[in-house]
Amino acid sequence: MTATVPPTPSDSPIPEQAGRVELPPGTVLTDNRFVNDDLLPVPLARRRWTTYNFAALWVGMAHNIPSWLLASGLVALGMDWKQAVFTIALANVIVLAPMLLTGHAGPKYGIPFPVLARASFGLRGANLPALIRAGVACAWFGIQTWIGGQGIFVLLGKLFGGWAEASEVGGQPWTLWVCFVLFWALELAIIYRGMEALRRFENWAAPFVIVGALVLLVWIANKAGGLGPLLDQPSRLGWGADFWPVFFPSLMGMIAFWSTLSLNIPDFTRFGAGQRAQVWGQTLGLPTTMTLFALLSVFVTSGSQAVYGAAVWDPVALAARTDNVFGLLFALVTVLVATISVNVAANVVSPAYDLANLAPRLINFRTGALVTGVVGVLIMPWKLTETPELYIFTWLGLVGGLLGTVAGILIADYWLIRRTVLDLPALYTPGGRYWYTSGWNLRAVAAFVAGGVLAVGGSHSAPGKGPFPEDGLIPFLKPLADYGWAVGLGASLVVYVGLTAGRRRS
């Protein structure tokens, strides 16, 4: 490919249809340092995801094993079921706001997250937030794949005697490795077929997983003769001074669960038929689904306590208690569909685009997805899940603060500085208005550093539980550590607006 200069907006007005924009007719963008087919704006004719598609996407992503376990974690901290469900519901209403704000650029311009980031960080600088997001996604992909493989292993172990007692390879039964590899390959096979295949998969996966969760509820309620005593247990924290120190860090943790998607949601909304589709689809899909799923988790676990004398929070472990072959097979398929649904959408799509943005001439969407799958194995997720304090809570909490910082800059630039107006061809053109200083917007970098320091500078670990000092990396920032996502978002937004306001933008 050879680089060519696209027509300027004044030479060829950008076509706009009902608030949606595409490239001017005759525009040629062939600088393969910043362009490939997957990064180019989606043509208007291909932006056809409806409200149902977006709602189904969220239903499919929210209904998974880690989401099911969110309520159990809060109850373990001392909340009762009402406090746990309230915390989860509020967190998802809060995270919905940046989700809708960053998602706006998708239907309007048809661009993915790393291209949107070029407006604020610069054509080259956009690789900074893109690679941070990609790294988190690769780690979560490996972890979710291992969890899904374990679920399949447990359920197949009930169907085939001796399955779990197979000889060990690398400290794990070889049958578990087979489940992991087959599950990994199935995920990549789906995403390799592209975003349209993902849309079709989510359309039927969403209702299937809902049915699976309801079947589990009916089954356990029938065995219990009604729901168990868990719903009657009082909060160990009350609503006073003991509750709030647990509530606010927990709220940030629940927000951080989907803070990754609040950055790269344009990767999906770029296929939207319009703003109405993405706004209503996400509003109906995210907070309602997560709240209802938390309620299902509590109700089913309540029933398990009545039946087995102890709360069984893991849905796979609970399903494995049945001796009905059909029930085990149904549970197996449900776990398979649920985990694939969230992992492919949440943890493969983003790094596929992010890696393509890093080297468009070498990496397209499919290649990026394969790289994600390989990295997800190389991080050895079976080791990560052995030490949750260090790798899941500490590391992902740290990166969550950085993701909030990036979200603050994106929102400030797109909504407050540019008022949602972008020069679409310039997002792909070196030397244009988004080139800044050799492809980097130093004001965005400064805002990222400032927000990032405030968000994660106070990171601390209990003795022997993590890599940080007990008093925090920067001791006087320790009180901010439990609010990393909100601190990072707010601080970077204010700093970026302060550094940029008054300068001419378009």
Coordinates of C-alpha atoms in Angstrom, one line a residue:
M1 CA 0.0 0.0 0.0
T2 CA 1.0 3.6 -0.5
A3 CA 0.0 6.6 1.5
T4 CA -2.3 9.1 -0.1
V5 CA -3.8 12.3 1.2
P6 CA -7.6 12.2 1.6
P7 CA -9.8 15.0 0.6
T8 CA -10.3 17.7 3.2
P9 CA -13.7 18.2 4.7
S10 CA -14.1 21.4 2.7
D11 CA -13.3 19.7 -0.6
S12 CA -15.6 16.8 0.0
P13 CA -18.3 17.2 2.7
I14 CA -18.6 14.2 5.0
P15 CA -21.9 12.4 4.4
E16 CA -24.2 12.5 7.4
Q17 CA -27.4 10.6 7.8
A18 CA -29.6 11.0 10.9
G19 CA -26.5 11.9 13.1
R20 CA -24.4 9.1 11.6
V21 CA -21.2 10.0 9.6
E22 CA -19.1 8.1 7.1
L23 CA -16.1 8.9 5.0
P24 CA -16.5 11.3 2.1
P25 CA -17.0 9.7 -1.3
G26 CA -13.7 9.0 -3.0
T27 CA -11.6 9.1 0.2
V28 CA -8.6 6.8 0.0
L29 CA -6.9 5.9 3.2
T30 CA -3.9 3.7 2.5
D31 CA -1.2 4.6 4.9
N32 CA -0.8 1.1 6.4
R33 CA 0.9 2.3 9.5
F34 CA -2.6 3.5 10.7
V35 CA -5.1 1.8 8.4
N36 CA -6.4 -1.6 7.7
D37 CA -9.9 -2.9 6.8
D38 CA -10.8 -3.7 10.4
L39 CA -9.9 -0.2 11.7
L40 CA -11.7 1.8 9.0
P41 CA -15.2 3.2 9.8
V42 CA -18.0 0.8 9.3
P43 CA -20.1 1.9 6.3
L44 CA -23.6 3.1 7.1
A45 CA -25.1 0.1 5.3
R46 CA -23.3 -2.3 7.7
R47 CA -24.4 -0.5 10.9
R48 CA -27.4 -2.6 11.6
W49 CA -27.2 -3.8 15.2
T50 CA -30.6 -3.2 16.9
T51 CA -31.7 -2.5 20.5
Y52 CA -32.2 -6.3 20.8
N53 CA -28.7 -7.0 19.6
F54 CA -27.1 -4.7 22.2
A55 CA -29.4 -6.0 25.0
A56 CA -28.6 -9.6 24.0
L57 CA -24.9 -8.8 24.0
W58 CA -25.1 -7.6 27.6
V59 CA -27.3 -10.5 28.7
G60 CA -24.8 -12.9 27.2
M61 CA -21.9 -11.2 28.8
A62 CA -23.4 -10.6 32.2
H63 CA -24.6 -14.2 32.7
N64 CA -21.3 -16.0 33.6
I65 CA -19.7 -17.7 36.5
P66 CA -17.7 -14.7 37.9
S67 CA -20.9 -12.5 37.7
W68 CA -22.8 -15.2 39.6
L69 CA -20.2 -15.1 42.3
L70 CA -20.3 -11.3 42.8
A71 CA -23.1 -11.4 45.3
S72 CA -21.4 -14.2 47.2
G73 CA -18.3 -12.1 47.7
L74 CA -20.3 -9.2 49.1
V75 CA -22.3 -11.5 51.5
A76 CA -18.9 -13.0 52.6
L77 CA -17.9 -9.4 53.6
G78 CA -20.8 -9.2 55.9
M79 CA -23.6 -7.8 53.8
D80 CA -27.1 -9.3 53.7
W81 CA -28.6 -10.2 50.4
K82 CA -30.4 -6.9 50.0
Q83 CA -27.3 -4.9 50.6
A84 CA -25.3 -7.1 48.1
V85 CA -27.9 -6.7 45.4
F86 CA -28.2 -3.0 46.0
T87 CA -24.5 -2.5 45.7
I88 CA -24.3 -4.5 42.4
A89 CA -27.3 -2.6 41.0
L90 CA -25.9 0.8 41.9
A91 CA -22.5 0.0 40.5
N92 CA -24.0 -1.0 37.2
V93 CA -26.1 2.1 36.9
I94 CA -23.0 4.2 37.6
V95 CA -20.8 2.4 35.1
L96 CA -23.6 2.6 32.5
A97 CA -22.9 6.4 32.2
P98 CA -19.3 6.2 30.8
M99 CA -20.5 3.2 28.8
L100 CA -23.1 5.3 27.0
L101 CA -20.8 8.4 26.7
T102 CA -17.9 6.5 25.0
G103 CA -20.3 4.3 23.1
H104 CA -21.8 7.4 21.3
A105 CA -18.9 7.6 18.9
G106 CA -19.6 4.1 17.6
P107 CA -22.9 4.6 15.8
K108 CA -22.0 8.2 14.8
Y109 CA -18.6 7.5 13.2
G110 CA -18.4 3.7 12.9
I111 CA -14.9 3.7 14.6
P112 CA -13.5 1.2 17.2
F113 CA -12.0 2.3 20.6
P114 CA -8.3 2.6 19.5
V115 CA -9.3 4.9 16.6
L116 CA -11.5 7.0 18.9
A117 CA -8.5 7.3 21.3
R118 CA -6.5 8.8 18.5
A119 CA -8.5 12.0 18.8
S120 CA -7.3 12.6 22.4
F121 CA -4.0 10.7 22.6
G122 CA -2.8 11.2 19.0
L123 CA -2.4 8.6 16.2
R124 CA 0.6 7.0 17.9
G125 CA -0.3 7.9 21.4
A126 CA -3.5 5.9 21.2
N127 CA -1.4 2.7 21.5
L128 CA -0.9 3.6 25.2
P129 CA -4.5 3.2 26.3
A130 CA -5.1 0.5 23.7
L131 CA -2.3 -1.8 25.0
I132 CA -3.3 -1.3 28.6
R133 CA -6.8 -2.4 27.7
A134 CA -5.5 -5.3 25.6
G135 CA -3.3 -6.5 28.4
V136 CA -6.2 -6.7 30.8
A137 CA -8.4 -8.4 28.3
C138 CA -5.7 -11.0 27.5
A139 CA -5.3 -11.8 31.2
W140 CA -9.1 -12.1 31.7
F141 CA -9.4 -14.2 28.5
G142 CA -7.0 -16.8 30.0
I143 CA -8.7 -16.7 33.4
Q144 CA -12.2 -17.1 32.0
T145 CA -11.1 -19.9 29.6
W146 CA -9.5 -21.8 32.5
I147 CA -12.7 -21.3 34.7
G148 CA -14.8 -22.5 31.8
G149 CA -12.5 -25.5 31.2
Q150 CA -12.7 -26.4 34.9
G151 CA -16.5 -26.2 34.8
I152 CA -16.6 -28.6 31.8
F153 CA -14.1 -30.9 33.6
V154 CA -16.2 -31.0 36.8
L155 CA -19.5 -31.8 34.9
L156 CA -17.9 -34.4 32.6
G157 CA -16.4 -35.9 35.7
K158 CA -19.9 -36.7 36.9
L159 CA -20.8 -38.3 33.6
F160 CA -17.6 -40.4 33.1
G161 CA -16.3 -42.2 36.1
G162 CA -12.6 -41.8 36.8
W163 CA -12.4 -38.6 34.7
A164 CA -11.1 -36.6 37.6
E165 CA -8.6 -39.3 38.7
A166 CA -6.7 -39.3 35.4
S167 CA -2.9 -39.2 35.6
E168 CA -1.5 -35.7 36.1
V169 CA 0.5 -33.6 33.6
G170 CA 2.0 -30.4 35.0
G171 CA 0.2 -30.8 38.3
Q172 CA -3.3 -31.2 36.7
P173 CA -5.2 -34.2 35.4
W174 CA -4.6 -34.6 31.7
T175 CA -8.4 -34.6 31.2
L176 CA -8.5 -31.0 32.6
W177 CA -5.9 -29.9 30.0
V178 CA -8.0 -31.5 27.3
C179 CA -11.1 -29.5 28.4
F180 CA -9.1 -26.3 28.6
V181 CA -7.6 -26.7 25.1
L182 CA -10.9 -27.7 23.4
F183 CA -12.7 -24.8 25.1
W184 CA -10.0 -22.4 24.0
A185 CA -10.1 -23.6 20.4
L186 CA -13.9 -23.3 20.3
E187 CA -13.8 -19.7 21.5
L188 CA -11.3 -18.7 18.8
A189 CA -13.2 -20.5 16.1
I190 CA -16.3 -18.3 16.9
I191 CA -14.4 -15.0 16.9
Y192 CA -12.4 -15.9 13.9
R193 CA -15.6 -15.8 11.8
G194 CA -15.9 -12.1 12.7
M195 CA -18.3 -9.7 14.4
E196 CA -21.4 -10.7 12.4
A197 CA -20.9 -14.3 13.7
L198 CA -20.6 -12.9 17.2
R199 CA -23.8 -11.0 16.8
R200 CA -25.7 -14.1 15.8
F201 CA -24.1 -16.2 18.6
E202 CA -25.1 -13.6 21.2
N203 CA -28.7 -13.4 19.9
W204 CA -29.4 -17.0 20.8
A205 CA -26.9 -17.4 23.6
A206 CA -28.6 -14.7 25.7
P207 CA -32.0 -16.3 26.1
F208 CA -30.5 -19.8 26.4
V209 CA -28.4 -18.7 29.4
I210 CA -31.4 -17.0 31.1
V211 CA -33.4 -20.3 30.7
G212 CA -30.5 -22.2 32.2
A213 CA -30.3 -20.0 35.3
L214 CA -34.1 -20.2 35.7
V215 CA -34.0 -24.0 35.4
L216 CA -31.4 -24.1 38.1
L217 CA -33.6 -21.9 40.4
V218 CA -36.7 -24.1 39.8
W219 CA -34.6 -27.3 40.4
I220 CA -33.2 -26.1 43.7
A221 CA -36.4 -24.6 44.9
N222 CA -38.2 -27.8 44.2
K223 CA -35.6 -29.8 46.2
A224 CA -35.7 -27.3 49.1
G225 CA -39.5 -27.1 49.2
G226 CA -39.0 -23.3 48.9
L227 CA -36.1 -21.0 49.4
G228 CA -33.9 -21.5 52.4
P229 CA -32.9 -19.4 55.4
L230 CA -30.3 -17.3 53.8
L231 CA -32.8 -14.6 52.8
D232 CA -33.6 -14.2 56.5
Q233 CA -30.0 -13.8 57.7
P234 CA -29.4 -10.3 59.0
S235 CA -26.5 -8.1 57.8
R236 CA -23.4 -8.4 60.1
L237 CA -22.6 -4.8 59.1
G238 CA -25.9 -3.1 59.6
W239 CA -26.5 0.3 57.9
G240 CA -24.3 2.3 60.2
A241 CA -20.6 3.0 60.7
D242 CA -19.5 -0.6 60.0
F243 CA -21.3 -0.7 56.6
W244 CA -19.9 2.3 54.7
P245 CA -16.2 1.4 55.0
V246 CA -17.1 -1.9 53.3
F247 CA -19.7 -0.4 50.9
F248 CA -17.6 2.1 49.0
P249 CA -14.6 -0.2 48.2
S250 CA -17.1 -2.9 47.2
L251 CA -18.9 -0.4 45.0
M252 CA -15.7 0.5 43.2
G253 CA -14.9 -3.2 42.8
M254 CA -18.3 -3.9 41.2
I255 CA -17.8 -0.9 38.9
A256 CA -14.4 -2.2 38.0
F257 CA -16.0 -5.4 36.9
W258 CA -17.2 -3.7 33.7
S259 CA -14.9 -0.7 33.6
T260 CA -13.0 -2.4 30.8
L261 CA -16.0 -2.4 28.6
S262 CA -16.7 1.3 29.4
L263 CA -13.5 2.0 27.3
N264 CA -13.9 -0.3 24.3
I265 CA -17.7 -0.3 23.9
P266 CA -17.3 1.6 20.6
D267 CA -15.9 -1.8 19.3
F268 CA -19.5 -2.9 19.4
T269 CA -21.6 0.2 19.1
R270 CA -19.8 1.0 15.8
F271 CA -22.1 -1.6 14.2
G272 CA -25.2 0.1 15.7
A273 CA -28.1 1.3 13.6
G274 CA -28.2 4.5 15.6
Q275 CA -27.8 6.1 19.0
R276 CA -31.3 4.9 20.1
A277 CA -30.3 1.3 19.5
Q278 CA -27.1 1.5 21.6
V279 CA -28.6 3.7 24.4
W280 CA -31.7 1.6 24.9
G281 CA -30.0 -1.7 24.3
Q282 CA -27.3 -1.0 26.9
T283 CA -29.7 0.5 29.4
L284 CA -32.0 -2.4 29.1
G285 CA -29.2 -4.9 29.0
L286 CA -26.6 -4.0 31.6
P287 CA -28.0 -2.8 34.9
T288 CA -31.2 -4.9 34.8
T289 CA -29.4 -8.1 33.8
M290 CA -26.7 -7.8 36.4
T291 CA -29.2 -7.0 39.1
L292 CA -31.5 -9.9 38.2
F293 CA -28.5 -12.2 37.9
A294 CA -27.4 -11.2 41.4
L295 CA -30.9 -12.0 42.7
L296 CA -30.9 -15.4 41.0
S297 CA -27.5 -16.1 42.5
V298 CA -28.8 -15.3 46.0
F299 CA -32.1 -17.2 45.6
V300 CA -30.4 -20.3 44.2
T301 CA -27.7 -20.2 46.9
S302 CA -30.4 -19.8 49.5
G303 CA -32.1 -23.0 48.2
S304 CA -28.8 -24.9 48.3
Q305 CA -28.3 -24.0 52.0
A306 CA -31.7 -25.5 52.8
V307 CA -31.0 -28.6 50.8
Y308 CA -27.3 -29.3 51.6
G309 CA -26.9 -27.5 54.9
A310 CA -24.3 -25.1 53.5
A311 CA -24.4 -22.4 50.9
V312 CA -23.1 -23.5 47.5
W313 CA -22.3 -20.3 45.7
D314 CA -20.5 -21.9 42.7
P315 CA -23.2 -22.8 40.1
V316 CA -21.0 -25.5 38.5
A317 CA -20.5 -27.2 41.9
L318 CA -24.2 -27.0 42.6
A319 CA -25.2 -28.4 39.2
A320 CA -22.7 -31.2 39.7
R321 CA -24.7 -32.4 42.7
T322 CA -27.4 -33.8 40.5
D323 CA -27.3 -37.4 39.4
N324 CA -29.7 -36.8 36.5
V325 CA -27.8 -37.3 33.2
F326 CA -30.0 -34.9 31.2
G327 CA -29.6 -32.3 34.0
L328 CA -25.8 -32.6 33.9
L329 CA -25.7 -32.3 30.1
F330 CA -28.0 -29.3 30.2
A331 CA -25.7 -27.7 32.9
L332 CA -22.7 -28.5 30.8
V333 CA -24.0 -26.8 27.7
T334 CA -25.2 -23.8 29.8
V335 CA -21.7 -23.3 31.3
L336 CA -20.2 -23.7 27.9
V337 CA -22.5 -21.1 26.3
A338 CA -22.3 -18.7 29.2
T339 CA -18.6 -18.6 29.4
I340 CA -18.0 -18.4 25.7
S341 CA -20.5 -15.6 25.4
V342 CA -18.7 -13.3 27.9
N343 CA -15.2 -14.3 27.1
V344 CA -15.4 -13.8 23.3
A345 CA -17.3 -10.5 23.5
A346 CA -15.5 -8.9 26.5
N347 CA -12.0 -10.3 26.2
V348 CA -11.2 -11.0 22.6
V349 CA -12.9 -8.3 20.6
S350 CA -11.0 -5.5 22.3
P351 CA -7.5 -6.8 22.1
A352 CA -8.1 -7.9 18.5
Y353 CA -8.8 -4.2 17.6
D354 CA -6.1 -2.9 19.9
L355 CA -3.4 -5.1 18.5
A356 CA -4.5 -4.3 15.0
N357 CA -4.1 -0.6 15.9
L358 CA -0.5 -1.2 17.0
A359 CA 0.6 -2.6 13.7
P360 CA -2.2 -2.4 11.0
R361 CA 0.0 -3.6 8.2
L362 CA 0.8 -6.9 10.0
I363 CA -2.2 -7.5 12.2
N364 CA -5.9 -7.6 11.3
F365 CA -8.9 -8.4 13.5
R366 CA -8.5 -12.2 13.1
T367 CA -4.8 -12.2 13.7
G368 CA -5.3 -10.0 16.8
A369 CA -7.8 -12.5 18.1
L370 CA -5.4 -15.4 17.7
V371 CA -2.6 -13.4 19.4
T372 CA -5.0 -12.8 22.3
G373 CA -5.7 -16.5 22.6
V374 CA -2.0 -17.3 22.6
V375 CA -1.1 -14.7 25.2
G376 CA -4.1 -15.9 27.3
V377 CA -2.4 -19.3 27.5
L378 CA 1.2 -17.9 28.0
I379 CA 0.1 -16.0 31.2
M380 CA -0.7 -19.5 32.7
P381 CA -4.1 -18.7 34.1
W382 CA -4.0 -21.9 36.2
K383 CA -1.4 -20.1 38.2
L384 CA -3.2 -16.8 38.3
T385 CA -6.3 -18.3 39.9
E386 CA -4.2 -19.9 42.6
T387 CA -3.3 -16.5 44.1
P388 CA -6.3 -14.2 43.8
E389 CA -4.9 -11.6 46.2
L390 CA -1.9 -10.9 44.0
Y391 CA -3.2 -11.4 40.5
I392 CA -6.9 -10.9 40.3
F393 CA -7.6 -8.4 43.1
T394 CA -4.3 -6.5 43.3
W395 CA -3.2 -6.5 39.7
L396 CA -6.7 -6.1 38.1
G397 CA -7.6 -3.5 40.7
L398 CA -4.4 -1.6 39.8
V399 CA -5.1 -1.7 36.1
G400 CA -8.8 -0.8 36.8
G401 CA -7.6 2.5 38.2
L402 CA -5.6 3.1 35.0
L403 CA -8.6 2.2 32.9
G404 CA -10.7 4.8 34.7
T405 CA -8.0 7.4 34.0
V406 CA -8.2 6.6 30.3
A407 CA -12.0 6.8 30.4
G408 CA -11.9 10.3 31.9
I409 CA -9.6 11.6 29.1
L410 CA -11.8 10.0 26.3
I411 CA -15.0 11.5 27.8
A412 CA -13.4 14.9 28.4
D413 CA -12.0 15.1 24.8
Y414 CA -15.0 13.8 23.0
W415 CA -17.8 15.5 24.9
L416 CA -16.4 18.6 26.6
I417 CA -13.7 19.7 24.2
R418 CA -14.9 18.5 20.8
R419 CA -18.7 18.3 21.5
T420 CA -18.8 15.0 19.7
V421 CA -17.5 16.5 16.4
L422 CA -14.5 14.6 14.9
D423 CA -12.7 15.0 11.6
L424 CA -13.1 11.4 10.5
P425 CA -10.3 11.2 7.7
A426 CA -7.8 12.9 10.0
L427 CA -8.1 10.0 12.5
Y428 CA -6.2 8.0 9.9
T429 CA -3.9 10.6 8.5
P430 CA -0.4 11.4 9.8
G431 CA 0.4 15.1 9.8
G432 CA -3.3 16.0 10.3
R433 CA -5.0 17.7 13.2
Y434 CA -4.7 14.6 15.5
W435 CA -0.9 14.2 14.8
Y436 CA 0.0 16.6 17.7
T437 CA 3.7 16.1 18.6
S438 CA 5.1 13.3 16.4
G439 CA 1.8 11.4 16.8
W440 CA 1.5 12.0 20.6
N441 CA -0.8 14.5 22.5
L442 CA 1.4 15.4 25.4
R443 CA -1.5 17.0 27.2
A444 CA -3.4 13.6 27.3
V445 CA -0.2 11.9 28.5
A446 CA 0.1 14.4 31.3
A447 CA -3.5 14.0 32.3
F448 CA -3.0 10.2 32.2
V449 CA 0.1 10.4 34.4
A450 CA -1.7 12.7 36.9
G451 CA -4.9 10.6 37.1
G452 CA -2.9 7.4 37.2
V453 CA -0.7 8.5 40.1
L454 CA -3.8 9.6 42.1
A455 CA -5.7 6.4 41.2
V456 CA -3.0 3.8 42.0
G457 CA -0.3 5.6 43.9
G458 CA -1.8 4.5 47.2
S459 CA -2.0 0.8 46.2
H460 CA -1.2 -1.3 49.3
S461 CA -1.2 -5.0 50.3
A462 CA -1.7 -6.8 53.5
P463 CA 1.5 -8.4 54.7
G464 CA 2.3 -11.4 52.6
K465 CA -0.8 -10.9 50.4
G466 CA 0.6 -8.8 47.5
P467 CA 3.5 -6.8 46.0
F468 CA 2.8 -3.4 47.5
P469 CA 3.9 -1.9 50.9
E470 CA 1.4 -2.1 53.7
D471 CA 1.4 1.7 53.9
G472 CA 1.0 2.1 50.1
L473 CA 3.4 3.0 47.3
I474 CA 2.8 6.7 48.2
P475 CA 1.5 6.6 51.8
F476 CA -0.5 9.8 51.8
L477 CA -2.4 8.6 48.8
K478 CA -3.4 5.3 50.5
P479 CA -6.9 6.6 51.4
L480 CA -7.7 7.0 47.6
A481 CA -6.7 3.4 46.7
D482 CA -10.1 1.9 47.4
Y483 CA -11.7 4.5 45.0
G484 CA -9.2 4.0 42.2
W485 CA -11.6 3.9 39.2
A486 CA -13.6 7.0 40.3
V487 CA -10.4 9.0 41.3
G488 CA -8.7 8.2 38.1
L489 CA -11.7 9.1 35.9
G490 CA -12.4 12.4 37.8
A491 CA -8.8 13.5 38.1
S492 CA -7.8 12.9 34.5
L493 CA -11.0 14.5 33.2
V494 CA -10.3 17.7 35.2
V495 CA -6.6 17.8 34.3
Y496 CA -7.2 17.2 30.6
V497 CA -9.9 19.9 30.4
G498 CA -7.7 22.3 32.3
L499 CA -4.8 21.7 29.9
T500 CA -6.9 21.8 26.8
A501 CA -9.7 24.3 27.3
G502 CA -9.4 27.5 25.3
R503 CA -7.4 25.8 22.6
R504 CA -9.0 25.5 19.2
R505 CA -10.5 22.0 18.7
S506 CA -12.6 20.3 16.1

